[in-house]
Short mmCIF file of C-alpha atoms and ligand atoms in Angstrom, two decimals:
data_model
loop_
_atom_site.label_atom_id
_atom_site.label_comp_id
_atom_site.label_asym_id
_atom_site.label_seq_id
_atom_site.Cartn_x
_atom_site.Cartn_y
_atom_site.Cartn_z
CA MET A 1 72.59 178.47 72.98
CA THR A 2 75.82 177.90 70.55
CA THR A 3 76.44 175.75 68.77
CA ILE A 4 79.59 173.54 67.68
CA GLY A 5 79.99 171.23 65.22
CA VAL A 6 82.83 168.21 65.34
CA LEU A 7 83.98 167.31 62.70
CA GLY A 8 83.00 162.56 63.35
CA LEU A 9 84.86 161.36 60.42
CA GLN A 10 87.39 159.92 62.83
CA GLY A 11 89.74 160.61 65.83
CA ALA A 12 88.95 162.16 69.23
CA VAL A 13 84.95 162.73 68.44
CA ARG A 14 83.68 162.02 71.71
CA GLU A 15 85.70 163.75 74.34
CA HIS A 16 85.27 167.37 72.44
CA VAL A 17 80.58 166.52 72.50
CA ARG A 18 82.04 166.37 76.55
CA SER A 19 85.11 169.22 76.60
CA ILE A 20 81.87 171.29 74.61
CA GLU A 21 78.91 170.68 76.96
CA ALA A 22 81.21 170.94 79.95
CA CYS A 23 81.67 174.96 78.45
CA GLY A 24 77.43 175.01 78.55
CA ALA A 25 77.54 174.89 74.54
CA GLN A 26 75.06 172.41 72.28
CA ALA A 27 77.42 169.58 71.08
CA VAL A 28 76.73 167.88 67.09
CA VAL A 29 79.30 165.21 65.92
CA ILE A 30 79.61 166.16 62.35
CA LYS A 31 78.84 162.86 59.47
CA LYS A 32 77.25 164.28 56.66
CA ALA A 33 78.45 167.43 55.03
CA GLU A 34 74.08 168.69 55.29
CA GLN A 35 75.29 169.04 59.22
CA LEU A 36 77.80 171.93 58.86
CA LYS A 37 75.11 173.77 58.02
CA GLN A 38 73.30 173.77 61.83
CA VAL A 39 76.48 175.01 62.90
CA ASP A 40 77.68 178.54 64.45
CA GLY A 41 81.76 176.66 64.86
CA LEU A 42 83.25 173.79 63.95
CA ILE A 43 86.62 171.68 65.57
CA MET A 44 88.91 169.20 63.95
CA PRO A 45 89.76 166.82 66.23
CA GLY A 46 93.48 165.08 66.60
CA GLY A 47 93.31 161.50 64.61
CA GLU A 48 95.38 160.96 61.96
CA SER A 49 95.47 163.84 58.80
CA THR A 50 95.87 161.37 56.10
CA THR A 51 93.25 159.26 57.07
CA MET A 52 91.25 161.99 57.73
CA ARG A 53 91.64 163.90 54.45
CA ARG A 54 90.75 160.10 52.63
CA LEU A 55 87.16 161.40 54.41
CA ILE A 56 86.58 164.30 53.51
CA ASP A 57 87.12 163.11 49.74
CA LEU A 58 84.61 160.71 50.29
CA TYR A 59 81.82 161.65 51.72
CA GLY A 60 82.28 164.81 49.90
CA PHE A 61 83.27 167.77 53.15
CA MET A 62 86.37 169.43 51.13
CA GLU A 63 84.01 171.91 49.47
CA PRO A 64 80.35 172.95 52.55
CA MET A 65 83.88 173.82 54.37
CA ARG A 66 85.29 175.75 52.33
CA THR A 67 82.68 178.04 52.14
CA PHE A 68 81.82 177.43 56.16
CA ALA A 69 85.49 178.95 56.59
CA GLN A 70 84.50 181.38 53.93
CA ALA A 71 81.42 182.24 55.83
CA GLY A 72 83.61 182.99 58.50
CA LYS A 73 82.79 180.56 60.74
CA PRO A 74 85.54 180.17 63.18
CA MET A 75 86.94 176.47 63.21
CA PHE A 76 89.42 175.02 65.59
CA GLY A 77 91.69 172.44 64.41
CA THR A 78 93.39 170.26 67.42
CA CYS A 79 96.49 167.75 66.36
CA ALA A 80 95.36 166.23 62.61
CA GLY A 81 93.17 168.97 62.58
CA LEU A 82 95.60 171.41 62.74
CA ILE A 83 97.51 170.02 59.84
CA LEU A 84 94.25 170.13 57.83
CA LEU A 85 93.41 174.14 58.46
CA ALA A 86 97.30 175.02 57.35
CA LYS A 87 97.78 176.32 54.68
CA ASP A 88 101.61 175.27 53.82
CA LEU A 89 102.84 171.56 55.20
CA VAL A 90 106.14 170.41 55.55
CA GLY A 91 107.04 168.17 52.42
CA TYR A 92 103.65 168.88 50.63
CA ASP A 93 103.20 170.82 47.48
CA GLU A 94 98.86 171.12 48.61
CA PRO A 95 97.51 172.25 52.02
CA HIS A 96 94.36 170.33 53.14
CA LEU A 97 91.82 172.97 53.76
CA GLY A 98 94.16 175.43 53.02
CA VAL A 99 93.34 178.63 55.34
CA MET A 100 95.06 179.40 58.45
CA ASP A 101 97.76 181.01 57.68
CA VAL A 102 100.77 178.56 58.74
CA LEU A 103 103.32 176.07 57.74
CA VAL A 104 102.63 173.13 60.29
CA GLU A 105 105.64 169.97 59.93
CA ARG A 106 103.94 167.16 61.15
CA ASN A 107 105.21 164.35 63.96
CA SER A 108 107.16 167.07 64.78
CA PHE A 109 108.25 166.17 67.97
CA GLY A 110 110.55 163.00 67.71
CA ARG A 111 109.80 158.99 67.88
CA GLN A 112 111.57 158.61 70.83
CA LYS A 113 109.18 161.32 72.31
CA GLU A 114 105.91 160.13 70.62
CA SER A 115 104.06 161.48 73.29
CA PHE A 116 104.51 163.84 76.36
CA GLU A 117 102.62 166.49 78.79
CA ALA A 118 104.03 170.07 79.13
CA ASN A 119 102.84 173.09 80.94
CA LEU A 120 102.17 176.10 78.20
CA ASP A 121 102.01 179.29 79.30
CA VAL A 122 99.35 180.59 77.49
CA THR A 123 98.13 184.21 76.42
CA GLY A 124 95.21 185.50 77.85
CA LEU A 125 95.10 182.64 80.48
CA ALA A 126 96.44 183.12 84.28
CA GLU A 127 97.51 180.05 85.04
CA PRO A 128 99.89 177.08 82.77
CA TYR A 129 98.10 174.37 81.18
CA ASN A 130 98.38 171.44 80.97
CA ALA A 131 99.08 169.50 77.32
CA VAL A 132 99.04 166.40 75.87
CA PHE A 133 100.93 166.11 73.18
CA ILE A 134 100.65 162.51 70.52
CA ARG A 135 102.49 162.49 67.33
CA ALA A 136 101.95 166.34 67.43
CA PRO A 137 103.01 168.52 64.40
CA HIS A 138 104.14 171.76 65.45
CA ILE A 139 103.97 175.22 63.78
CA VAL A 140 107.29 176.02 62.07
CA SER A 141 106.08 179.27 60.76
CA ALA A 142 103.39 182.01 61.22
CA GLY A 143 102.27 184.65 59.10
CA PRO A 144 101.10 188.60 59.94
CA SER A 145 97.77 188.44 60.19
CA THR A 146 98.09 184.89 62.47
CA GLN A 147 99.21 185.50 66.97
CA VAL A 148 100.77 183.42 68.64
CA LEU A 149 99.96 182.21 71.34
CA ALA A 150 101.57 179.59 73.43
CA MET A 151 105.94 177.74 72.89
CA HIS A 152 107.24 174.68 73.63
CA ASN A 153 110.80 174.68 73.73
CA ASP A 154 111.17 177.11 71.31
CA ARG A 155 107.68 175.68 69.17
CA ILE A 156 105.02 177.69 67.89
CA VAL A 157 101.91 174.93 69.71
CA LEU A 158 98.76 177.21 69.93
CA ALA A 159 98.02 179.96 67.05
CA ARG A 160 95.07 182.30 65.99
CA ASP A 161 94.50 183.07 62.71
CA GLY A 162 91.33 185.79 62.57
CA GLN A 163 88.10 182.68 63.32
CA PHE A 164 91.19 180.52 62.74
CA LEU A 165 92.38 178.43 66.37
CA GLY A 166 94.89 175.86 65.77
CA CYS A 167 97.32 173.13 68.18
CA SER A 168 99.11 170.67 67.96
CA PHE A 169 98.23 169.19 71.46
CA HIS A 170 94.97 167.68 72.42
CA PRO A 171 93.05 169.82 74.40
CA GLU A 172 90.02 167.65 74.87
CA LEU A 173 91.80 164.94 76.82
CA THR A 174 91.96 166.78 80.07
CA GLU A 175 89.65 167.91 82.48
CA ASP A 176 90.91 171.65 81.72
CA HIS A 177 88.24 172.88 79.24
CA ARG A 178 89.88 176.34 79.09
CA LEU A 179 90.61 176.21 75.50
CA THR A 180 87.38 174.40 74.40
CA LYS A 181 85.61 177.77 76.51
CA TYR A 182 88.42 180.54 74.21
CA PHE A 183 86.87 178.90 71.42
CA VAL A 184 83.14 178.82 72.36
CA GLU A 185 83.67 182.52 72.88
CA MET A 186 85.53 183.20 69.39
CA VAL A 187 82.20 181.13 67.79
CA GLU A 188 79.55 183.76 70.25
CA SER A 189 82.00 186.79 69.30
CA ALA A 190 82.15 186.07 65.54
CA PRO A 191 79.81 188.01 63.70
CA VAL A 192 76.55 186.15 61.62
CA SER A 193 76.45 186.24 58.30
CA VAL A 194 71.92 185.41 58.08
N1 LIG B 1 100.71 162.68 63.67
C1 LIG B 1 99.26 162.68 63.18
C2 LIG B 1 98.71 163.27 62.05
O1 LIG B 1 99.96 163.73 61.18
C3 LIG B 1 98.27 163.97 64.42
C4 LIG B 1 98.76 163.11 65.15
C5 LIG B 1 97.29 163.40 66.41
O2 LIG B 1 96.66 163.90 65.59
N2 LIG B 1 97.01 163.00 67.81
O3 LIG B 1 98.07 163.78 60.93
#
């Protein structure tokens, strides 16, 4: 069975586990870097990217996660997770993992609109997708290898760069599991490196 890890350092972990299981895959909460070897794909949840980065450094996750990415294994960054994946961040000299070819800006939907929902037209999904945004980042620009999959008010909020999928919103907070399913299928069709 396809096994998908959820980075379990901080943030909306349990909800992702539920969503993965609803899609018929096996979920593993990743609390130690060694556990990355057991999974075929990794979801990095929403939460607070600065806190998650501190914990990534504290528990020695940075190199194992880069190795995971270099092995071609799919990674899905949701909200704070997207910030961790991005190659470039507005206002920062250095990225975190820096693997997905996008420029991301944090907290970019304004304070008065800290959280909101919006119906998105998503490439590949037949019906609109109701997305929950919480102090969300957005993708300012995407590199040539990156496919834009959804926009909200002229801003990119979902994109895929090969093995990397990133979104501004929280796909795990509703009963609509289509995006998790999309990622599970990415993992199932990824070339297996032995
Ligand atoms: N604002 C958070 C950050 O900068 C992200 C918010 C979220 O993941 N819901 O990391």
